[in-house]
Amino acid sequence: MDQLLLILLNGLVYGLLLFMLSSGLTLIVGMMGVLNFAHASFYMLGAYVAFSISTLMNFWVALIVAPLVVGALGALVEQYGLRAVHKHGHLAELLFTFGLAMIIGEVIQLIWGRWPVAYRVPESLDFPLFSIGGTAYPAYRMFMMGVSLFMFVVLYATLARTRLGLVVRAALTHPDMVAMLGHNVPRVFTMVFAGGCALAGLAGVIAGNAYQTDPGMALALGAIVFAVVVMGGLGSISGALIASLIIGLVQTVSIGLDMKLSTALGRIGLHVDGITALSDVWDISINRAAPVVPFLLLVIILAINPRGLAGSRSS
Amino acid sequence: MSAAMLSVRGLDAWYGKSQVLRGVDLDVAPGEIVALLGRNGAGRSTTLKAIMGAVQRSGQVHFAGRDISAALPHDIARAGIGYVAEDRAIFPDLTTYQNLILGEKRGPGGSFTLDDAYALFPRLRERAGAPAGALSGGEQQMLTICRTLMGNPSLVMIDEPTEGLAPMMVQAVRDLLERVAARGTTILLVEQKLAIALAISRRVYVMGRGRVVFEGTPADLAADGATRREWLEV
């Protein structure tokens, strides 16, 4: 039971982290129609910039400055890159963000090297907060959860309570009409892109030291974030939240389950040992199959509803 | 036509590689109601979109003394042209009230407020808190027109406002247009129902195959059987 509680807590922290990436990406995809392959690269950049800043100064400066740096970079990318490419259509935009992801990855390796950097949890937060069934729970994980929840509230309040939020939500369905009502939609695009990048950067700042900061971190998380966004429904913040939490929990639970699939199914009353043709499948232990789980879930949900959990548009 | 509020010269427009407008010329004077007539595919809707800068275009468009030939849609809207799209383009997840205030801005056309919108169409006040997607087709049409009026345009371009509406709503839309015109707002109207278009407009243009093929008063058009047969009647 205690074990389960630990796994659930970790799953929640991971799910909220996924949401910090997927919320920005889903707005960018939903509003601008740009499938931004480089989104997770901004997450990685956030972690590396935070590492450098916290080495030069300290973590708390990095927590504020790194997301701003990444957001500003996002604004430049949108204004001088994407906007120029936009008139050549979606394929060109796709290739642009794909190339951008590779460039960011290479530049990071040029500056910080190929190996993981020693980006560590700040000492002031490096202590066990409480213990569950004899296992100490790190305070930093709770801090991550706090930051994620805070950003969720800020994002929600911005979208639900401000005029800018209203414009963004309207532009999710009819960006052309929003412009023809007199709103500067290109500028709103830049702000949304920059804001999404800053959120991804912030996720990198708080996750890079809890997990690991290395040149592969964008690739590892990027595919999962895409699964989250598609599963939640393009352009849907609430869909992204639900999908983030589901995938975060399911993946953490499956990593924590060190048992064979047949044993797990047996626990819930399904005895499959008789189906010998699939015996290789039943012998897979669940934690080894964990990386596949988000995508398996995605396929199932898309098979049921191609628009995802809460998507209003299918294109 | 030096007194024209909107002056369009040699307007071409494209969807991708296919050219839809070929050298459209038209003028709208302040306070007029002008109708753009023609069959489906004649280029009427595209003319409005091209004036708004929402499609790829070339040619000269002047509005209120300003060259807006290369302006972006939001700048054209801010210059004082309001546009009501054929597909209505309401924001379905937002409430009626939120749809209306998204249109709110200062403009040359006076000071049309939320209260004015509710006075013109009380049903909008009753449904203020409901998602716009839940409104009936007629209510949505009223909403889009009022949303555009909230931007205080001096010229409103309205695309097929009565399409698909029940006869009672058609009458309501017609009343609304006449009240808008009575406020001194200029209207450029694309309308399929000839009877309405001819009854409320001062001048009409007939379009065919991306060109203007007739220009005159409703009486001129009534007298010109050949034009009606070739370009309007099915």
Coordinates of C-alpha atoms in Angstrom, one line a residue:
Chain A
M1 CA 0.0 0.0 0.0
D2 CA 2.8 2.4 1.0
Q3 CA 4.6 1.3 -2.2
L4 CA 1.5 2.3 -4.2
L5 CA 1.3 5.7 -2.5
L6 CA 4.9 6.4 -3.4
I7 CA 4.4 5.4 -7.0
L8 CA 1.2 7.5 -7.2
L9 CA 3.0 10.5 -5.8
N10 CA 5.9 10.1 -8.3
G11 CA 3.4 9.6 -11.1
L12 CA 1.6 12.8 -10.2
V13 CA 4.9 14.8 -10.2
Y14 CA 5.8 13.3 -13.5
G15 CA 2.3 13.9 -14.9
L16 CA 2.3 17.5 -13.9
L17 CA 5.8 17.9 -15.5
L18 CA 4.4 16.4 -18.7
F19 CA 1.6 19.0 -18.5
M20 CA 4.0 21.9 -18.4
L21 CA 5.3 20.7 -21.8
S22 CA 2.0 19.6 -23.3
S23 CA 0.0 22.6 -22.3
G24 CA 2.3 24.9 -24.4
L25 CA 2.6 22.5 -27.2
T26 CA -1.2 21.9 -27.5
L27 CA -1.8 25.6 -27.7
I28 CA 0.8 26.0 -30.4
V29 CA -0.5 23.1 -32.4
G30 CA -4.1 24.1 -31.9
M31 CA -3.7 27.8 -32.7
M32 CA -1.0 27.9 -35.3
G33 CA -1.4 24.4 -36.8
V34 CA 2.3 24.0 -36.3
L35 CA 3.4 20.5 -35.1
N36 CA 6.4 21.9 -33.2
F37 CA 9.1 19.1 -33.2
A38 CA 11.4 21.4 -31.3
H39 CA 9.2 21.8 -28.3
A40 CA 11.1 19.3 -26.1
S41 CA 14.3 20.9 -27.2
F42 CA 13.3 24.0 -25.4
Y43 CA 12.8 21.8 -22.3
M44 CA 16.3 20.5 -22.7
L45 CA 17.6 24.0 -23.3
G46 CA 15.9 25.1 -20.1
A47 CA 17.8 22.5 -18.1
Y48 CA 21.2 23.4 -19.6
V49 CA 20.8 27.1 -19.2
A50 CA 19.6 26.5 -15.6
F51 CA 22.7 24.4 -15.0
S52 CA 25.0 27.1 -16.2
I53 CA 23.2 29.8 -14.3
S54 CA 23.1 27.8 -11.1
T55 CA 26.8 27.1 -11.4
L56 CA 27.6 30.8 -11.9
M57 CA 25.0 32.1 -9.4
N58 CA 22.4 29.9 -7.8
F59 CA 19.4 27.7 -8.5
W60 CA 16.9 30.4 -7.5
V61 CA 18.2 32.8 -10.1
A62 CA 18.1 30.0 -12.7
L63 CA 14.5 29.2 -11.8
I64 CA 13.5 32.7 -12.8
V65 CA 16.0 33.6 -15.6
A66 CA 16.3 30.4 -17.5
P67 CA 12.6 30.2 -18.5
L68 CA 12.8 33.8 -19.6
V69 CA 15.9 33.2 -21.7
V70 CA 14.2 30.2 -23.3
G71 CA 11.0 32.1 -23.9
A72 CA 12.8 35.0 -25.5
L73 CA 14.6 32.5 -27.8
G74 CA 11.1 31.1 -28.6
A75 CA 9.9 34.5 -29.5
L76 CA 12.8 35.1 -31.9
V77 CA 12.3 31.7 -33.5
E78 CA 8.6 32.4 -34.1
Q79 CA 9.1 35.9 -35.4
Y80 CA 12.1 35.4 -37.6
G81 CA 11.8 31.7 -38.4
L82 CA 8.4 30.2 -38.4
R83 CA 6.6 33.3 -39.7
A84 CA 8.9 33.5 -42.7
V85 CA 8.4 29.8 -43.4
H86 CA 4.6 29.9 -42.7
K87 CA 3.7 31.0 -46.3
H88 CA 5.3 27.9 -47.7
G89 CA 2.8 25.7 -45.9
H90 CA 2.7 23.1 -43.1
L91 CA 5.3 20.8 -44.5
A92 CA 7.9 23.6 -44.6
E93 CA 7.0 24.5 -41.0
L94 CA 7.3 20.8 -40.0
L95 CA 10.8 20.6 -41.6
F96 CA 11.8 23.9 -40.0
T97 CA 10.9 22.7 -36.4
F98 CA 12.5 19.3 -37.1
G99 CA 15.7 21.1 -38.2
L100 CA 15.6 23.4 -35.3
A101 CA 15.4 20.4 -32.9
M102 CA 18.5 19.0 -34.4
I103 CA 20.3 22.4 -34.3
I104 CA 19.5 22.9 -30.7
G105 CA 20.6 19.4 -29.9
E106 CA 24.0 19.9 -31.7
V107 CA 24.6 23.3 -30.2
I108 CA 24.0 22.0 -26.7
Q109 CA 26.6 19.2 -27.3
L110 CA 29.0 21.8 -28.6
I111 CA 28.7 24.0 -25.5
W112 CA 28.1 21.5 -22.8
G113 CA 29.5 18.3 -24.2
R114 CA 28.1 14.8 -24.9
W115 CA 27.8 13.6 -21.3
P116 CA 25.4 14.4 -18.6
V117 CA 26.2 17.6 -16.7
A118 CA 26.3 17.8 -13.0
Y119 CA 23.1 19.8 -12.6
R120 CA 22.1 19.1 -9.0
V121 CA 19.1 19.7 -6.8
P122 CA 19.8 22.8 -4.6
E123 CA 21.1 22.0 -1.2
S124 CA 18.3 23.9 0.5
L125 CA 15.8 21.5 -1.0
D126 CA 17.9 18.4 -0.8
F127 CA 16.4 16.6 2.3
P128 CA 13.7 14.0 2.9
L129 CA 10.4 15.8 3.6
F130 CA 8.6 12.8 5.0
S131 CA 8.7 9.1 4.8
I132 CA 6.2 6.6 3.6
G133 CA 6.5 3.1 5.0
G134 CA 10.2 3.6 5.7
T135 CA 11.0 5.2 2.3
A136 CA 12.1 8.8 2.5
Y137 CA 10.4 11.2 0.1
P138 CA 12.6 14.0 -1.2
A139 CA 11.4 17.5 -0.6
Y140 CA 12.5 18.5 -4.1
R141 CA 9.8 16.3 -5.6
M142 CA 7.2 18.2 -3.6
F143 CA 8.8 21.5 -4.8
M144 CA 8.4 20.3 -8.4
M145 CA 4.8 19.5 -7.8
G146 CA 4.3 23.0 -6.2
V147 CA 5.9 24.8 -9.1
S148 CA 3.8 22.8 -11.6
L149 CA 0.6 23.4 -9.8
F150 CA 1.4 27.1 -9.5
M151 CA 2.0 27.3 -13.3
F152 CA -1.2 25.4 -13.9
V153 CA -3.1 28.0 -11.9
V154 CA -1.4 30.9 -13.7
L155 CA -2.1 29.4 -17.1
Y156 CA -5.7 28.7 -16.2
A157 CA -6.3 32.1 -14.8
T158 CA -4.7 33.7 -17.9
L159 CA -6.8 31.7 -20.3
A160 CA -10.0 32.0 -18.3
R161 CA -9.9 35.5 -16.9
T162 CA -8.0 37.8 -19.2
R163 CA -8.8 39.3 -22.6
L164 CA -5.6 37.8 -24.0
G165 CA -6.8 34.4 -22.9
L166 CA -10.1 35.0 -24.6
V167 CA -8.3 35.9 -27.8
V168 CA -6.2 32.8 -27.6
R169 CA -9.2 30.5 -27.0
A170 CA -11.1 32.1 -29.8
A171 CA -8.1 31.7 -32.1
L172 CA -8.1 28.0 -31.4
T173 CA -11.1 27.6 -33.6
H174 CA -11.1 30.6 -36.0
P175 CA -7.8 32.5 -36.1
D176 CA -8.7 34.3 -39.3
M177 CA -12.0 35.6 -37.8
V178 CA -10.2 36.8 -34.7
A179 CA -7.8 38.8 -36.9
M180 CA -10.8 40.2 -38.8
L181 CA -12.2 41.5 -35.6
G182 CA -9.1 43.6 -35.2
H183 CA -6.9 41.5 -33.0
N184 CA -3.2 41.3 -33.9
V185 CA -3.2 37.5 -34.3
P186 CA 0.5 37.3 -35.5
R187 CA 1.6 39.0 -32.3
V188 CA -0.6 36.7 -30.2
F189 CA 1.0 33.7 -32.0
T190 CA 4.4 35.0 -31.0
M191 CA 3.3 35.4 -27.4
V192 CA 1.8 31.9 -27.3
F193 CA 4.9 30.4 -28.9
A194 CA 7.2 32.2 -26.5
G195 CA 5.0 31.4 -23.5
G196 CA 4.9 27.7 -24.5
C197 CA 8.7 27.7 -24.8
A198 CA 9.1 29.4 -21.5
L199 CA 6.9 26.8 -19.8
A200 CA 8.9 24.0 -21.5
G201 CA 12.1 25.8 -20.3
L202 CA 10.7 26.0 -16.7
A203 CA 9.9 22.2 -16.9
G204 CA 13.6 21.7 -17.9
V205 CA 14.8 23.8 -15.0
I206 CA 12.9 21.8 -12.3
A207 CA 13.3 18.4 -13.9
G208 CA 16.8 18.5 -15.2
N209 CA 18.3 18.2 -11.8
A210 CA 15.7 15.7 -10.4
Y211 CA 16.2 13.3 -13.3
Q212 CA 19.2 13.9 -15.6
T213 CA 20.5 16.6 -17.8
D214 CA 22.0 15.1 -21.0
P215 CA 21.7 15.6 -24.7
G216 CA 19.2 12.8 -25.0
M217 CA 16.6 14.2 -22.7
A218 CA 14.7 16.1 -25.4
L219 CA 14.3 13.0 -27.5
A220 CA 13.2 10.8 -24.5
L221 CA 10.5 13.2 -23.4
G222 CA 9.5 14.7 -26.8
A223 CA 7.8 11.6 -28.1
I224 CA 5.8 11.2 -24.9
V225 CA 4.7 14.8 -25.0
F226 CA 3.4 14.3 -28.5
A227 CA 1.5 11.3 -27.4
V228 CA 0.0 13.4 -24.6
V229 CA -1.0 16.2 -26.9
V230 CA -2.6 14.0 -29.5
M231 CA -4.3 11.9 -26.8
G232 CA -5.7 15.0 -25.1
G233 CA -7.0 16.5 -28.3
L234 CA -5.2 19.2 -30.3
G235 CA -5.7 22.6 -28.7
S236 CA -7.4 21.3 -25.6
I237 CA -5.8 22.4 -22.3
S238 CA -8.1 20.3 -20.2
G239 CA -7.5 17.3 -22.5
A240 CA -3.7 17.9 -22.1
L241 CA -4.0 17.9 -18.3
I242 CA -6.0 14.7 -18.2
A243 CA -3.8 12.9 -20.7
S244 CA -0.6 14.2 -18.9
L245 CA -1.8 12.8 -15.5
I246 CA -3.0 9.5 -17.1
I247 CA 0.3 8.9 -18.9
G248 CA 2.4 10.1 -16.0
L249 CA 0.6 7.8 -13.6
V250 CA 0.4 4.8 -15.9
Q251 CA 4.0 5.0 -16.9
T252 CA 5.3 5.4 -13.3
V253 CA 3.1 2.6 -12.1
S254 CA 4.3 0.3 -14.9
I255 CA 7.9 1.1 -14.2
G256 CA 7.3 0.2 -10.6
L257 CA 5.7 -3.1 -11.3
D258 CA 8.4 -5.8 -11.5
M259 CA 6.2 -8.7 -12.5
K260 CA 5.3 -10.7 -15.5
L261 CA 2.3 -9.6 -17.6
S262 CA 0.7 -13.1 -17.0
T263 CA 1.0 -12.6 -13.3
A264 CA -0.5 -9.1 -13.4
L265 CA -3.4 -10.3 -15.5
G266 CA -3.8 -13.2 -13.2
R267 CA -4.2 -10.8 -10.3
I268 CA -7.2 -9.2 -11.9
G269 CA -8.7 -12.6 -12.8
L270 CA -7.5 -13.1 -16.3
H271 CA -5.6 -16.4 -16.6
V272 CA -3.8 -16.3 -19.9
D273 CA -1.1 -19.1 -19.4
G274 CA -3.2 -21.4 -21.6
I275 CA -2.7 -19.2 -24.7
T276 CA 0.7 -20.5 -25.4
A277 CA 1.0 -18.9 -28.8
L278 CA 1.6 -15.6 -27.0
S279 CA 3.8 -17.0 -24.2
D280 CA 6.7 -14.7 -25.2
V281 CA 4.3 -11.7 -24.6
W282 CA 3.1 -12.9 -21.2
D283 CA 6.7 -13.4 -20.0
I284 CA 7.6 -9.7 -20.6
S285 CA 7.9 -8.0 -17.2
I286 CA 5.7 -4.9 -17.1
N287 CA 8.5 -2.5 -16.1
R288 CA 10.4 -3.4 -19.2
A289 CA 7.4 -2.6 -21.4
A290 CA 6.9 0.7 -19.6
P291 CA 8.3 2.9 -22.4
V292 CA 5.7 1.5 -24.8
V293 CA 2.8 2.1 -22.5
P294 CA 2.1 5.8 -23.4
F295 CA 1.9 4.9 -27.1
L296 CA -0.3 1.9 -26.5
L297 CA -2.7 4.1 -24.6
L298 CA -2.6 6.6 -27.4
V299 CA -3.5 4.0 -30.0
I300 CA -6.4 2.8 -27.9
I301 CA -7.8 6.2 -27.3
L302 CA -7.4 7.3 -30.9
A303 CA -9.1 4.1 -32.0
I304 CA -12.1 5.1 -29.8
N305 CA -12.1 8.8 -30.7
P306 CA -9.8 10.2 -33.4
R307 CA -10.1 13.7 -31.9
G308 CA -8.6 12.6 -28.6
L309 CA -10.0 13.0 -25.1
A310 CA -11.3 16.6 -25.4
G311 CA -10.3 17.8 -28.9
S312 CA -12.8 19.8 -30.9
R313 CA -10.9 19.7 -34.2
S314 CA -9.6 16.7 -36.0
S315 CA -7.4 18.4 -38.5
Chain B
M1 CA -16.6 58.3 -57.6
S2 CA -14.2 60.5 -55.7
A3 CA -16.6 60.4 -52.8
A4 CA -16.2 56.6 -52.5
M5 CA -15.6 55.3 -49.0
L6 CA -14.4 52.0 -50.4
S7 CA -12.8 51.9 -53.8
V8 CA -11.6 48.6 -55.4
R9 CA -9.6 48.6 -58.6
G10 CA -8.4 45.7 -60.6
L11 CA -8.7 43.2 -57.7
D12 CA -7.4 39.8 -58.4
A13 CA -7.5 36.9 -55.9
W14 CA -6.3 33.3 -55.8
Y15 CA -6.9 30.1 -53.9
G16 CA -3.6 28.4 -54.3
K17 CA -2.9 28.5 -58.0
S18 CA -6.4 29.0 -59.2
Q19 CA -7.4 32.6 -59.9
V20 CA -10.9 33.4 -58.5
L21 CA -11.1 37.1 -59.1
R22 CA -10.1 38.8 -62.3
G23 CA -9.9 42.6 -62.1
V24 CA -12.9 43.4 -59.9
D25 CA -13.7 47.2 -59.8
L26 CA -16.3 48.5 -57.3
D27 CA -17.1 51.5 -55.2
V28 CA -19.2 52.0 -52.1
A29 CA -20.1 55.5 -51.0
P30 CA -20.7 56.5 -47.4
G31 CA -24.2 55.5 -46.1
E32 CA -25.0 53.2 -49.0
I33 CA -26.3 49.7 -49.0
V34 CA -24.7 48.0 -51.9
A35 CA -25.5 44.4 -52.9
L36 CA -23.1 41.9 -54.6
L37 CA -25.2 39.4 -56.6
G38 CA -24.4 36.4 -58.7
R39 CA -24.5 32.7 -58.7
N40 CA -22.5 30.4 -56.4
G41 CA -18.9 30.5 -57.4
A42 CA -19.2 33.9 -59.1
G43 CA -16.6 35.4 -56.7
R44 CA -18.8 37.4 -54.4
S45 CA -17.6 35.9 -51.1
T46 CA -14.0 36.0 -52.4
T47 CA -14.4 39.7 -53.1
L48 CA -15.2 40.4 -49.5
K49 CA -12.4 38.1 -48.3
A50 CA -9.9 39.8 -50.7
I51 CA -10.9 43.3 -49.4
M52 CA -10.3 42.0 -45.8
G53 CA -6.8 40.7 -46.9
A54 CA -7.8 37.1 -46.0
V55 CA -6.9 35.6 -49.3
Q56 CA -3.9 36.0 -51.6
R57 CA -4.7 39.1 -53.7
S58 CA -3.4 41.9 -55.9
G59 CA -4.9 45.2 -57.0
Q60 CA -5.8 48.4 -55.4
V61 CA -8.1 48.7 -52.4
H62 CA -8.6 52.1 -50.8
F63 CA -10.7 52.7 -47.7
A64 CA -11.5 56.0 -46.1
G65 CA -8.6 57.6 -47.9
R66 CA -6.1 54.9 -46.9
D67 CA -4.4 52.4 -49.2
I68 CA -5.1 49.0 -47.6
S69 CA -4.0 47.0 -50.7
A70 CA -1.3 45.3 -48.7
A71 CA -2.5 45.7 -45.2
L72 CA -3.0 42.8 -42.8
P73 CA -6.6 41.7 -41.8
H74 CA -6.4 43.1 -38.3
D75 CA -5.2 46.5 -39.6
I76 CA -8.0 46.5 -42.1
A77 CA -10.5 45.8 -39.3
R78 CA -9.0 48.6 -37.2
A79 CA -9.3 51.0 -40.1
G80 CA -13.0 50.5 -39.8
I81 CA -14.2 47.6 -42.0
G82 CA -16.3 45.0 -40.3
Y83 CA -16.7 41.5 -41.8
V84 CA -19.4 39.0 -41.2
A85 CA -18.4 35.6 -42.6
E86 CA -20.7 33.3 -44.5
D87 CA -19.8 30.4 -42.2
R88 CA -20.5 32.8 -39.3
A89 CA -17.2 31.7 -37.6
I90 CA -18.6 32.0 -34.1
F91 CA -16.4 30.7 -31.3
P92 CA -18.4 27.8 -30.2
D93 CA -16.8 27.1 -26.8
L94 CA -17.0 30.7 -25.7
T95 CA -20.2 32.2 -24.3
T96 CA -22.4 34.5 -26.3
Y97 CA -21.1 37.4 -24.1
Q98 CA -17.5 36.4 -24.7
N99 CA -18.1 36.3 -28.4
L100 CA -19.6 39.8 -28.3
I101 CA -16.8 41.4 -26.3
L102 CA -14.2 39.8 -28.6
G103 CA -15.5 42.1 -31.2
E104 CA -15.3 45.2 -29.0
K105 CA -13.0 47.9 -30.2
R106 CA -13.0 51.6 -30.9
G107 CA -13.8 52.4 -34.5
P108 CA -14.9 55.2 -36.8
G109 CA -18.5 54.0 -36.9
G110 CA -19.7 55.4 -33.6
S111 CA -20.1 53.8 -30.2
F112 CA -22.0 50.5 -30.5
T113 CA -22.0 48.9 -27.1
L114 CA -23.0 45.6 -25.5
D115 CA -26.3 47.2 -24.4
D116 CA -27.0 48.2 -28.0
A117 CA -26.4 44.6 -29.1
Y118 CA -28.8 43.4 -26.5
A119 CA -31.4 46.1 -27.4
L120 CA -31.2 45.1 -31.1
F121 CA -31.6 41.5 -30.3
P122 CA -32.8 40.7 -26.7
R123 CA -32.4 37.0 -27.2
L124 CA -28.6 37.6 -27.0
R125 CA -29.0 38.9 -23.5
E126 CA -31.1 35.9 -22.5
R127 CA -28.4 33.6 -23.9
A128 CA -25.4 35.7 -22.7
G129 CA -24.0 32.9 -20.5
A130 CA -24.6 30.0 -22.9
P131 CA -21.9 28.6 -25.2
A132 CA -22.3 30.2 -28.6
G133 CA -22.2 26.7 -30.1
A134 CA -25.6 26.0 -28.4
L135 CA -27.4 28.9 -30.1
S136 CA -29.8 28.3 -33.0
G137 CA -28.6 29.2 -36.5
G138 CA -30.6 32.4 -36.5
E139 CA -29.3 33.4 -33.1
Q140 CA -25.7 32.7 -34.3
Q141 CA -26.3 34.9 -37.3
M142 CA -27.5 37.7 -35.0
L143 CA -24.5 37.1 -32.8
T144 CA -22.0 37.4 -35.6
I145 CA -23.5 40.6 -36.9
C146 CA -23.6 42.2 -33.4
R147 CA -20.1 40.9 -32.7
T148 CA -18.9 42.8 -35.8
L149 CA -20.9 45.9 -34.9
M150 CA -19.2 45.9 -31.5
G151 CA -16.0 46.9 -33.4
N152 CA -17.7 50.1 -34.6
P153 CA -17.0 49.7 -38.2
S154 CA -18.0 52.5 -40.7
L155 CA -18.4 49.8 -43.4
V156 CA -19.9 46.3 -42.7
M157 CA -19.4 43.6 -45.3
I158 CA -21.9 40.8 -44.7
D159 CA -21.8 37.5 -46.5
E160 CA -25.1 35.6 -47.0
P161 CA -26.7 36.6 -43.7
T162 CA -30.0 34.9 -44.5
E163 CA -28.6 31.6 -45.8
G164 CA -30.3 28.6 -44.2
L165 CA -32.5 30.6 -41.9
A166 CA -36.2 30.1 -41.3
P167 CA -38.5 32.7 -42.9
M168 CA -39.1 34.4 -39.6
M169 CA -35.4 34.8 -38.9
V170 CA -34.8 36.0 -42.5
Q171 CA -37.2 38.8 -41.7
A172 CA -35.4 39.5 -38.4
V173 CA -32.0 39.7 -40.2
R174 CA -33.5 42.0 -42.8
D175 CA -34.9 44.3 -40.1
L176 CA -31.5 44.3 -38.4
L177 CA -29.7 45.3 -41.6
E178 CA -32.1 48.2 -42.1
R179 CA -31.6 49.3 -38.5
V180 CA -27.8 49.1 -39.0
A181 CA -28.1 51.2 -42.1
A182 CA -30.3 53.7 -40.4
R183 CA -27.5 54.3 -37.9
G184 CA -25.5 55.5 -40.8
T185 CA -23.3 52.4 -41.2
T186 CA -22.4 51.6 -44.8
I187 CA -23.2 48.0 -45.9
L188 CA -21.7 45.9 -48.6
L189 CA -24.0 42.8 -48.8
V190 CA -23.6 39.5 -50.5
E191 CA -27.1 38.0 -50.7
Q192 CA -28.6 35.1 -52.5
K193 CA -32.2 36.1 -52.0
L194 CA -32.8 38.6 -54.8
A195 CA -36.0 40.0 -53.3
I196 CA -34.3 41.1 -50.1
A197 CA -31.2 42.4 -51.8
L198 CA -33.1 44.5 -54.3
A199 CA -35.5 45.8 -51.7
I200 CA -32.9 47.2 -49.3
S201 CA -30.0 48.2 -51.5
R202 CA -29.4 51.4 -53.3
R203 CA -27.0 49.9 -55.9
V204 CA -26.2 46.4 -57.0
Y205 CA -23.2 44.7 -58.7
V206 CA -23.7 41.4 -60.5
M207 CA -20.7 39.1 -60.6
G208 CA -19.9 36.2 -62.9
R209 CA -16.8 34.2 -63.3
G210 CA -14.7 36.4 -61.1
R211 CA -15.7 39.7 -62.8
V212 CA -18.2 42.4 -62.3
V213 CA -20.7 42.0 -65.2
F214 CA -23.3 44.5 -64.2
E215 CA -23.5 47.7 -62.1
G216 CA -26.6 49.8 -61.5
T217 CA -29.6 50.5 -59.4
P218 CA -32.1 47.7 -58.5
A219 CA -34.5 49.3 -61.0
D220 CA -31.8 49.1 -63.7
L221 CA -31.4 45.4 -63.0
A222 CA -35.2 44.8 -63.0
A223 CA -35.3 46.3 -66.5
D224 CA -32.3 44.3 -67.7
G225 CA -33.8 40.9 -68.4
A226 CA -30.7 39.7 -70.3
T227 CA -28.3 40.2 -67.4
R228 CA -30.7 38.5 -65.0
R229 CA -31.1 35.5 -67.3
E230 CA -27.4 35.1 -68.0
W231 CA -25.9 35.8 -64.6
L232 CA -28.6 35.4 -61.9
E233 CA -31.5 33.1 -62.7
V234 CA -30.9 29.4 -62.4

